[in-house]
Short mmCIF file of C-alpha atoms and ligand atoms in Angstrom, two decimals:
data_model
loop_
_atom_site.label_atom_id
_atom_site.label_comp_id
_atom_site.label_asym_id
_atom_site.label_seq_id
_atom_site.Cartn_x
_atom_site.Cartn_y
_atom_site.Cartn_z
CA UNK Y 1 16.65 -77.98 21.71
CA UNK Y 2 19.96 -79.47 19.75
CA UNK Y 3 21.59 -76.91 17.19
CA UNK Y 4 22.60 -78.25 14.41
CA UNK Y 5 24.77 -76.45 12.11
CA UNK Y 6 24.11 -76.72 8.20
CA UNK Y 7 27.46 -75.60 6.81
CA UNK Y 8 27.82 -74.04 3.22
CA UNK Y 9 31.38 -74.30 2.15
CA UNK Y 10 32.99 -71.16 0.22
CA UNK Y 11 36.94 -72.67 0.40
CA UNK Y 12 38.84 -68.95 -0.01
CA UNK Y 13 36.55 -67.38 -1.69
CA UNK Y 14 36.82 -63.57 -0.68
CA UNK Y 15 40.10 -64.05 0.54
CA UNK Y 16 42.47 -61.64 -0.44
CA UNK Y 17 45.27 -63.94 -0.29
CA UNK Y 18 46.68 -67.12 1.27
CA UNK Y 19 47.30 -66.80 4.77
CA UNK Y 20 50.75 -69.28 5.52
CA UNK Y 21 48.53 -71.78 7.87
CA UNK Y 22 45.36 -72.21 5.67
CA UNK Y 23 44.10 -74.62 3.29
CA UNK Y 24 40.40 -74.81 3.60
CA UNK Y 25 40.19 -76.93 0.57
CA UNK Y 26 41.70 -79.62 2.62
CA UNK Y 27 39.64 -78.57 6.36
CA UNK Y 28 36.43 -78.69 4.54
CA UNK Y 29 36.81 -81.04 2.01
CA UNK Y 30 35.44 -78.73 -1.00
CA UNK Y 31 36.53 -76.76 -3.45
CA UNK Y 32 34.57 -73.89 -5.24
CA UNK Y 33 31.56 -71.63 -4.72
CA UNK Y 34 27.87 -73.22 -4.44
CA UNK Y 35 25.20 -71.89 -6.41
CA UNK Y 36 22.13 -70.48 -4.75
CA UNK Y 37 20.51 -73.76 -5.84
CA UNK Y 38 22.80 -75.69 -3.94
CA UNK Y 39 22.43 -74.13 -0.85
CA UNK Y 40 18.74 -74.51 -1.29
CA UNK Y 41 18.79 -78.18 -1.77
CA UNK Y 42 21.55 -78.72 1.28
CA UNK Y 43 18.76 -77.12 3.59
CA UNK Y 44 16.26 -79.19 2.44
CA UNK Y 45 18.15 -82.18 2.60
CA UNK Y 46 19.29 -82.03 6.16
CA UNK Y 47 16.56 -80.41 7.19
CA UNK Y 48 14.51 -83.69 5.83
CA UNK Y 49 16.75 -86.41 7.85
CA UNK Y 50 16.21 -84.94 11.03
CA UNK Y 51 13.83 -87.64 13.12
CA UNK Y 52 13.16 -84.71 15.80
CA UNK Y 53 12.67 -81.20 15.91
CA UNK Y 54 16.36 -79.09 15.75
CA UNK Y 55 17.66 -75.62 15.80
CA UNK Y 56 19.14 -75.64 12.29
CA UNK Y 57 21.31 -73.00 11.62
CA UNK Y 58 23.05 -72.32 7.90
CA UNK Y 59 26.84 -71.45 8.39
CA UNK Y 60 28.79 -69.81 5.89
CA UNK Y 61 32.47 -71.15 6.59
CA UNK Y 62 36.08 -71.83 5.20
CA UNK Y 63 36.36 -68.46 3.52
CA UNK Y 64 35.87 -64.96 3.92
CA UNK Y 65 32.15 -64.09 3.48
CA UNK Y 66 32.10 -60.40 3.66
CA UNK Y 67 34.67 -59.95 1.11
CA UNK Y 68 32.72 -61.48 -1.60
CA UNK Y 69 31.49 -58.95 -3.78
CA UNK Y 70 28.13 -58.14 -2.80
CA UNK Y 71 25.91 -59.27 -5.16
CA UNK Y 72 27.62 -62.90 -4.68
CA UNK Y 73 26.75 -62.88 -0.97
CA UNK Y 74 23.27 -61.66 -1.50
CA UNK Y 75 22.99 -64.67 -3.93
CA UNK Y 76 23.97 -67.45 -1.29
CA UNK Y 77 22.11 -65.54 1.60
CA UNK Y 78 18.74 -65.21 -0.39
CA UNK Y 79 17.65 -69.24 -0.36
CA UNK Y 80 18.93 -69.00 3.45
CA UNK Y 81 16.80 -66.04 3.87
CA UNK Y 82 13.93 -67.67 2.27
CA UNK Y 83 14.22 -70.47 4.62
CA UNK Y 84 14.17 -68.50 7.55
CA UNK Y 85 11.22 -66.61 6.74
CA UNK Y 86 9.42 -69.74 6.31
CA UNK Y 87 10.48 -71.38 9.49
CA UNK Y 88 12.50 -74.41 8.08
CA UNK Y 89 15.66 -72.97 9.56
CA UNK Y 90 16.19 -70.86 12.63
CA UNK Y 91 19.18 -68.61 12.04
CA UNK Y 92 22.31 -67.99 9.64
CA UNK Y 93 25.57 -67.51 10.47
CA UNK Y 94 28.88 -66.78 8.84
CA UNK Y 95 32.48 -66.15 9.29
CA UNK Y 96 35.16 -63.73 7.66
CA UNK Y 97 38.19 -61.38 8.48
CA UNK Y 98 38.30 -58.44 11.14
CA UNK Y 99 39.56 -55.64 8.46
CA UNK Y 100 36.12 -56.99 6.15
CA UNK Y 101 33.55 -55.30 8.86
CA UNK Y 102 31.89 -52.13 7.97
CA UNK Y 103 28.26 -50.20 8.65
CA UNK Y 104 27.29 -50.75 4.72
CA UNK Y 105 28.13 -54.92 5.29
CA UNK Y 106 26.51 -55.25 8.10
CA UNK Y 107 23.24 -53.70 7.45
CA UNK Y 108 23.07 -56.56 4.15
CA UNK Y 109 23.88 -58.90 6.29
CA UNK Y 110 20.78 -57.65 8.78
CA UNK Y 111 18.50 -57.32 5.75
CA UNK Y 112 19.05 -61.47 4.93
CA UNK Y 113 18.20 -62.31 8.72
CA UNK Y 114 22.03 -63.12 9.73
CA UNK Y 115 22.30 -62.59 13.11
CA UNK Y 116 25.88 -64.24 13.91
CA UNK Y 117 29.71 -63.03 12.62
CA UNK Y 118 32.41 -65.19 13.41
CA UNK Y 119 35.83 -62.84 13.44
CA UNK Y 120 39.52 -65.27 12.44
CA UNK Y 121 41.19 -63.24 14.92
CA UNK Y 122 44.03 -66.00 15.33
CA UNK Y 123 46.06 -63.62 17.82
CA UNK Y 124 45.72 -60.18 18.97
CA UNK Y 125 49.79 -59.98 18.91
CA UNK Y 126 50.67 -57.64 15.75
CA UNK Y 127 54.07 -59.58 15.18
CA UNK Y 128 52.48 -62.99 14.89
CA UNK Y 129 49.69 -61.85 13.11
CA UNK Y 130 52.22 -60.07 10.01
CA UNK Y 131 54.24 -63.10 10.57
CA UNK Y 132 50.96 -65.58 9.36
CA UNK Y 133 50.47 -63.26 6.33
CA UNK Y 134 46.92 -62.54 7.68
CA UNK Y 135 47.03 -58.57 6.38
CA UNK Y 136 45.32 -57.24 9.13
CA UNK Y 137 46.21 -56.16 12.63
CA UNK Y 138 44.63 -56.65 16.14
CA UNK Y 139 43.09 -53.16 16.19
CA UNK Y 140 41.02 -54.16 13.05
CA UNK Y 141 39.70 -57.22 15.59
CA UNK Y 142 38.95 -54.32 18.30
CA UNK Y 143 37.24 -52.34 15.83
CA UNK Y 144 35.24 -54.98 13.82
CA UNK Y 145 34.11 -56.35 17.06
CA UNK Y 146 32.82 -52.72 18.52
CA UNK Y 147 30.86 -52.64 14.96
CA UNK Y 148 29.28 -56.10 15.29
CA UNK Y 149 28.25 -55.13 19.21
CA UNK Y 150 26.50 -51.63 17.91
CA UNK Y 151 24.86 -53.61 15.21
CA UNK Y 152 23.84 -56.51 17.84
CA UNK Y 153 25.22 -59.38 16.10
CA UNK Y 154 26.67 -62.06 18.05
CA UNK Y 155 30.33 -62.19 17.63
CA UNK Y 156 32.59 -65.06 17.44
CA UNK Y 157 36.47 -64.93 17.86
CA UNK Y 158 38.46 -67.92 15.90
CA UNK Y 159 41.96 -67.99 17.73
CA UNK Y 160 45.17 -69.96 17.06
CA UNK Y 161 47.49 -70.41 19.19
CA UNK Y 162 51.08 -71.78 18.03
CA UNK Y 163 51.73 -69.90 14.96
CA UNK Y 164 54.89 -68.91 14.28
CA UNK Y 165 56.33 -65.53 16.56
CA UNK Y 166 53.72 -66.82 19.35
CA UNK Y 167 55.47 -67.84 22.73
CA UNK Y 168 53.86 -67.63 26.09
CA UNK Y 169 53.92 -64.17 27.18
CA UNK Y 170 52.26 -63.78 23.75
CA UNK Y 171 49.55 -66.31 23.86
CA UNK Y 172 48.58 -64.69 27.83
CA UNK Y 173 48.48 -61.12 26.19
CA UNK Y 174 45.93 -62.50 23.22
CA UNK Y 175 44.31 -64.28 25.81
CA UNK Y 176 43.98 -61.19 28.05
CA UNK Y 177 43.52 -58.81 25.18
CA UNK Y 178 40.20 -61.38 23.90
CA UNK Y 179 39.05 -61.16 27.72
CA UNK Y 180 38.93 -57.84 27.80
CA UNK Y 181 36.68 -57.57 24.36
CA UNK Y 182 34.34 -59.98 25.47
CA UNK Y 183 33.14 -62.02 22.25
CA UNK Y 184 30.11 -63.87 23.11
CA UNK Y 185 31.42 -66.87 21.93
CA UNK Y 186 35.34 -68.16 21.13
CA UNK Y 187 36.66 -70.85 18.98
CA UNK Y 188 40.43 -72.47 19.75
CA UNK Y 189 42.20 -74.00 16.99
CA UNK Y 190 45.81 -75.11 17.81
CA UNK Y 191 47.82 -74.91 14.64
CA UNK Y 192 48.34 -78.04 12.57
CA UNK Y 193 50.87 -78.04 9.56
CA UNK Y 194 48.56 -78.72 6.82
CA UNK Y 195 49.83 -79.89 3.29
CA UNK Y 196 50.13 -77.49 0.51
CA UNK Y 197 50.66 -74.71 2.97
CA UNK Y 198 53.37 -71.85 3.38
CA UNK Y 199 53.51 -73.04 7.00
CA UNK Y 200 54.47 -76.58 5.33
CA UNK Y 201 57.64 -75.00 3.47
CA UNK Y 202 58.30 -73.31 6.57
CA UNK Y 203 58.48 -76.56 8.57
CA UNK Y 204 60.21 -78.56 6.17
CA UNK Y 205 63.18 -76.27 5.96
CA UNK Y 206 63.39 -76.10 9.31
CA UNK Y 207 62.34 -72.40 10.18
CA UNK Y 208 58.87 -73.19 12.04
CA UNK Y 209 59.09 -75.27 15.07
CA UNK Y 210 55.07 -76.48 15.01
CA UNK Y 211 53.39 -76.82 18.60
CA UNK Y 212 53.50 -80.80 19.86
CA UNK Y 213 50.03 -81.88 20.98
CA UNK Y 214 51.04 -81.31 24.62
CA UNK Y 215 51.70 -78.05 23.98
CA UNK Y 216 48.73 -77.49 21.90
CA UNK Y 217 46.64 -78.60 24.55
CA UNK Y 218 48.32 -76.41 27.40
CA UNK Y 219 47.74 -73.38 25.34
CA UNK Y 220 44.51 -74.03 24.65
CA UNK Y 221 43.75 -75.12 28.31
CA UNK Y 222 45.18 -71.76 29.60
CA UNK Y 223 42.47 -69.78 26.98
CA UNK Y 224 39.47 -71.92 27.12
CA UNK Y 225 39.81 -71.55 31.08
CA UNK Y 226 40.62 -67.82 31.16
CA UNK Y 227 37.34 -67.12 28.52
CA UNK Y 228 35.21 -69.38 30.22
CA UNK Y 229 36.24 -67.57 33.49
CA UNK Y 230 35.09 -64.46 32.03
CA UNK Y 231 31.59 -65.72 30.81
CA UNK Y 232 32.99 -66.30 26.99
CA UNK Y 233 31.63 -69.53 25.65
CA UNK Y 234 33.99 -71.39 24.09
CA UNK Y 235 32.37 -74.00 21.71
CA UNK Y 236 34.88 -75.47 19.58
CA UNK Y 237 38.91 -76.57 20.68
CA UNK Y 238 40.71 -78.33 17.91
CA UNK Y 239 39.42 -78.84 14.25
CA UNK Y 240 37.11 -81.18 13.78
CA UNK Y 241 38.04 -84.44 12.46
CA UNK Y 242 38.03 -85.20 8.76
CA UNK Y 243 38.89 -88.01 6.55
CA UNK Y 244 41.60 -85.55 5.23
CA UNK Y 245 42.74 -84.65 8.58
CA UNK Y 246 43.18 -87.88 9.99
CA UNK Y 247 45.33 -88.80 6.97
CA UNK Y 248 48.61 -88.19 7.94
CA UNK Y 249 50.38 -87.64 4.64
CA UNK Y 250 47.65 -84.49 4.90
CA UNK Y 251 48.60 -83.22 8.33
CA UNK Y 252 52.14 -83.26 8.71
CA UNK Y 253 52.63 -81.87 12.07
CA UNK Y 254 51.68 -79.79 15.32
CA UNK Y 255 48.80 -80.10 17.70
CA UNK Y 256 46.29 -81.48 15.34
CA UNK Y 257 44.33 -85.06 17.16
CA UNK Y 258 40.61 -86.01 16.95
CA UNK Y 259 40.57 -85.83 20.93
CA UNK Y 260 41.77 -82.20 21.17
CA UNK Y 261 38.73 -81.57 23.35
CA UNK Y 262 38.99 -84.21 25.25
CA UNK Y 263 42.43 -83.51 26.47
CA UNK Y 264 41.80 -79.73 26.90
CA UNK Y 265 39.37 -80.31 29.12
CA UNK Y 266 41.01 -83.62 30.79
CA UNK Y 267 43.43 -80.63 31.85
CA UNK Y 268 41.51 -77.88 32.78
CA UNK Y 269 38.93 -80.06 35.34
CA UNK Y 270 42.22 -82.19 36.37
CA UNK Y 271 43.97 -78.40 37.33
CA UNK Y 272 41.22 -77.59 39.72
CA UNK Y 273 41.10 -81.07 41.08
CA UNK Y 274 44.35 -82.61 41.85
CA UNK Y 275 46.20 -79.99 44.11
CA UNK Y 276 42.86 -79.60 45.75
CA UNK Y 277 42.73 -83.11 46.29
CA UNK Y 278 46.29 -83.31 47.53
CA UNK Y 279 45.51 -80.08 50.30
CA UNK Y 280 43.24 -82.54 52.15
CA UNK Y 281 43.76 -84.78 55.21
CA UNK Y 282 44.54 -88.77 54.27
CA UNK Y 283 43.04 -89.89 57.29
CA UNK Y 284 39.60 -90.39 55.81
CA UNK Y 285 38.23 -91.71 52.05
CA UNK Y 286 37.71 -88.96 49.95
CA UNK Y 287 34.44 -89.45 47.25
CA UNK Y 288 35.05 -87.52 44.25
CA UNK Y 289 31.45 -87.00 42.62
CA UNK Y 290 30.11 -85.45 39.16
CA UNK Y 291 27.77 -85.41 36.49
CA UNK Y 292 27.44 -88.42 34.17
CA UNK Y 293 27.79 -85.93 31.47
CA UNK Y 294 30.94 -84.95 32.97
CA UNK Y 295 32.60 -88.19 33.44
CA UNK Y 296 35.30 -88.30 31.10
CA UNK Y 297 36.47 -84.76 31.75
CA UNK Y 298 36.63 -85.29 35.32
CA UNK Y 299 38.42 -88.90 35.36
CA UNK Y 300 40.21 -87.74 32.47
CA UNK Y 301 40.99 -88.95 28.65
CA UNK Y 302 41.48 -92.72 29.19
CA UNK Y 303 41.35 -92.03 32.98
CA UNK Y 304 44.15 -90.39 32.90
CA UNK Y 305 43.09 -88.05 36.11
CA UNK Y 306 42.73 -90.96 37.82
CA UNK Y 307 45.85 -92.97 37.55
CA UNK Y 308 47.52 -89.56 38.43
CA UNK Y 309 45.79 -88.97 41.28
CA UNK Y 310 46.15 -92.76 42.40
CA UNK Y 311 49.97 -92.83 41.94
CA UNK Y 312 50.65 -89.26 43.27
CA UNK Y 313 48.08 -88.91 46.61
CA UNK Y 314 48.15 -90.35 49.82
CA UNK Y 315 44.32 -90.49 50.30
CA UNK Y 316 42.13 -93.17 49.56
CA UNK Y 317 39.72 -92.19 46.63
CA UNK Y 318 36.46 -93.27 45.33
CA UNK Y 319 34.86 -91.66 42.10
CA UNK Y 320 30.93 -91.80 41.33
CA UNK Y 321 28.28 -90.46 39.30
CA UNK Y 322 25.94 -88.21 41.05
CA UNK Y 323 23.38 -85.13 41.08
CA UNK Y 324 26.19 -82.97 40.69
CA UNK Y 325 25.56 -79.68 37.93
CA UNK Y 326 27.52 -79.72 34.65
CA UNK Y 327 31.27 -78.32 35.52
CA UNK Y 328 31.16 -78.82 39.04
CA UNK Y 329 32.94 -80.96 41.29
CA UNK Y 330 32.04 -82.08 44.94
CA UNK Y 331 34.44 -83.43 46.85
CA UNK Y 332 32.79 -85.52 50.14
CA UNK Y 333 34.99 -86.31 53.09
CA UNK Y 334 33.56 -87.34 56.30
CA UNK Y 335 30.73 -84.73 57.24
CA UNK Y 336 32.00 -82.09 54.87
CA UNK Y 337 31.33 -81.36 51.31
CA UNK Y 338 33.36 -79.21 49.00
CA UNK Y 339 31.96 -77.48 45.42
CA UNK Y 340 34.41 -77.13 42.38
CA UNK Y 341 33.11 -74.73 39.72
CA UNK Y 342 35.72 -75.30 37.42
CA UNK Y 343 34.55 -72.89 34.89
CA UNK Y 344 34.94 -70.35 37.63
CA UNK Y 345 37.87 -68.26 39.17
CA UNK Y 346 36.84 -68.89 43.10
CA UNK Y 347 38.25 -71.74 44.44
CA UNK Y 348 36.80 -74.63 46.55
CA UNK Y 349 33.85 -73.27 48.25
CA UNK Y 350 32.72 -75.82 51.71
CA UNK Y 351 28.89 -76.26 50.98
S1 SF4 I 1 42.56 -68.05 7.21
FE1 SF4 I 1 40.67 -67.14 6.46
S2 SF4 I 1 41.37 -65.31 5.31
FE2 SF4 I 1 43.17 -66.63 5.57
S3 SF4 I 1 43.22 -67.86 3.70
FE3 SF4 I 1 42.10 -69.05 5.25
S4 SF4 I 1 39.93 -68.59 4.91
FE4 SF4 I 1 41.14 -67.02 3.85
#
């Protein structure tokens, strides 16, 4: 069945200060705290379009839910509660710091039927993290997420890569370091320079050299493999496109585009792929075949894959549609067949 997400705004609220990347008033679009009454009628109202039967699930975002003072929280949880309990909605969800995780928070959020906590991690690198003003370190991450796990919530890791004080050797050890903790679910956002932000000072006078979108989408290739790899689902790269966002007096620079995805995984399928492709005999056609719902990850962003492969292989190709499972690859020449997993670490298996 499709989730869809129902997503109850609270821009900053609970956060203890600014970190020097964020403006959520701009990512979401809204400003101020909903009443209880509001959140009521936003269930109602999407839960009223919907043509077909959906997972709906309400998502507290753009601010830091557990550090609302308790008695606001159980205000904006109760009419999600109530729908829950009478089946119009199917779970809640919110997200908040690492250092905002403790036994006594957890067991409210329990009580109103919340069953998923998405950590901002942003990096598990102590320098970068001090560096983006965030005010807590990576062993408040470690021990937020060991809380969440003994409490059985599913827990979500928001990472960033690009901010300022990250460079490769950093973003692998954040990678490795996430790996290791295994979140059961991961979010990627390369860092954009948003208006109104410290980061935006930063970049204007010259001390913050933002990620390009290449970059940006190497750095989030390298994660999203490495988690998926490890079983961590990764189901967001890149913010997702707003009017505000695609305005670009709004998003001054770094790795911010529309087709973030796209291009992550344009690289990631084209990685496994191409020097595959290039360790096989030209004598014979080679048919490169997938699922339709893979098509443009495997041929690439506007076919890129496939005007690389044509202008740097010897072999004659042919790409097609086919029963093929989601994320794999077979590769057909002559009598012998080759599988891709590209989510996983073993290589070309002969099948
Ligand atoms: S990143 Fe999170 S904690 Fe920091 S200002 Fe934004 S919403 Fe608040």
């Amino acid at each position: 069945m499709q989730t869809s997400i129902i997503p109850v705004f609270i821009p900053h609220i609970g956060c203890p200060h600014r970190c020097v990347f964020c403006n959520q008033w701009q990512i979401t679009g809204h400003q101020g705290l909903p009443t209880p009454d509001e959140v009521r009628r936003l269930i109602v109202a999407y839960t009223a379009s919907a043509r077909t039967r959906r997972h709906w699930e309400v998502a507290f975002y753009g601010g830091s839910f557990t550090a609302m003072p308790g008695a606001v929280q159980e205000q904006l949880l109760q009419p999600a509660y109530e729908a829950l309990t009478a089946g119009t909605i199917d779970a809640i969800r919110c997200s908040t710091r690492p250092d905002c995780i403790t036994p006594e928070i957890l067991q409210r959020l329990q009580h109103y039927g919340l069953t998923c906590v998405e950590l901002g991690v942003q990096s598990m690198d102590d320098a970068v993290l001090q560096q983006a003003r965030r005010g807590h370190t990576a062993g408040d991450v470690v021990a937020a997420t060991a809380l969440l796990r003994q409490y059985g919530f599913t827990v979500g890791h928001q990472l960033m890569p690009g901010l300022p004080g990250e460079d490769w050797p950093s973003l692998v050890r954040t990678t490795a370091a996430i790996c290791h903790l295994q979140p059961d679910l991961a979010r990627i956002y390369p860092v954009a320079v948003l208006e109104g932000t410290d980061l935006a000072d930063s970049w204007r006078s010259g001390c913050y050299q933002p990620l390009t979108i290449h970059e940006g989408v190497v750095r989030s290739a390298y994660m999203k493999q490495h988690f998926l790899e490890e079983g961590i689902k990764c189901i967001r790269t890149g913010l997702q496109a707003t009017e505000d966002l695609d305005d670009d007096t709004q998003v001054l620079a770094g790795a911010y585009t529309p087709a973030m995805g796209e291009l992550v995984d344009t690289r990631r399928y084209g990685q496994k792929l191409l020097p595959f492709l290039r360790s096989l005999p030209d004598e014979e056609m080679i048919t490169i075949c997938y699922n339709r719902r893979d098509t443009s990850r495997v041929r690439g962003y506007h076919n890129v894959t496939i005007k690389t492969a044509a202008w740097s292989l010897s072999q004659t190709l042919q790409w097609r549609q086919g029963d093929v499972p989601v994320g794999h690859i077979y590769v057909f020449q002559g009598r012998t067949r080759y599988d891709i997993d590209v989510n996983s670490k073993t290589g070309p298996t002969m099948i």
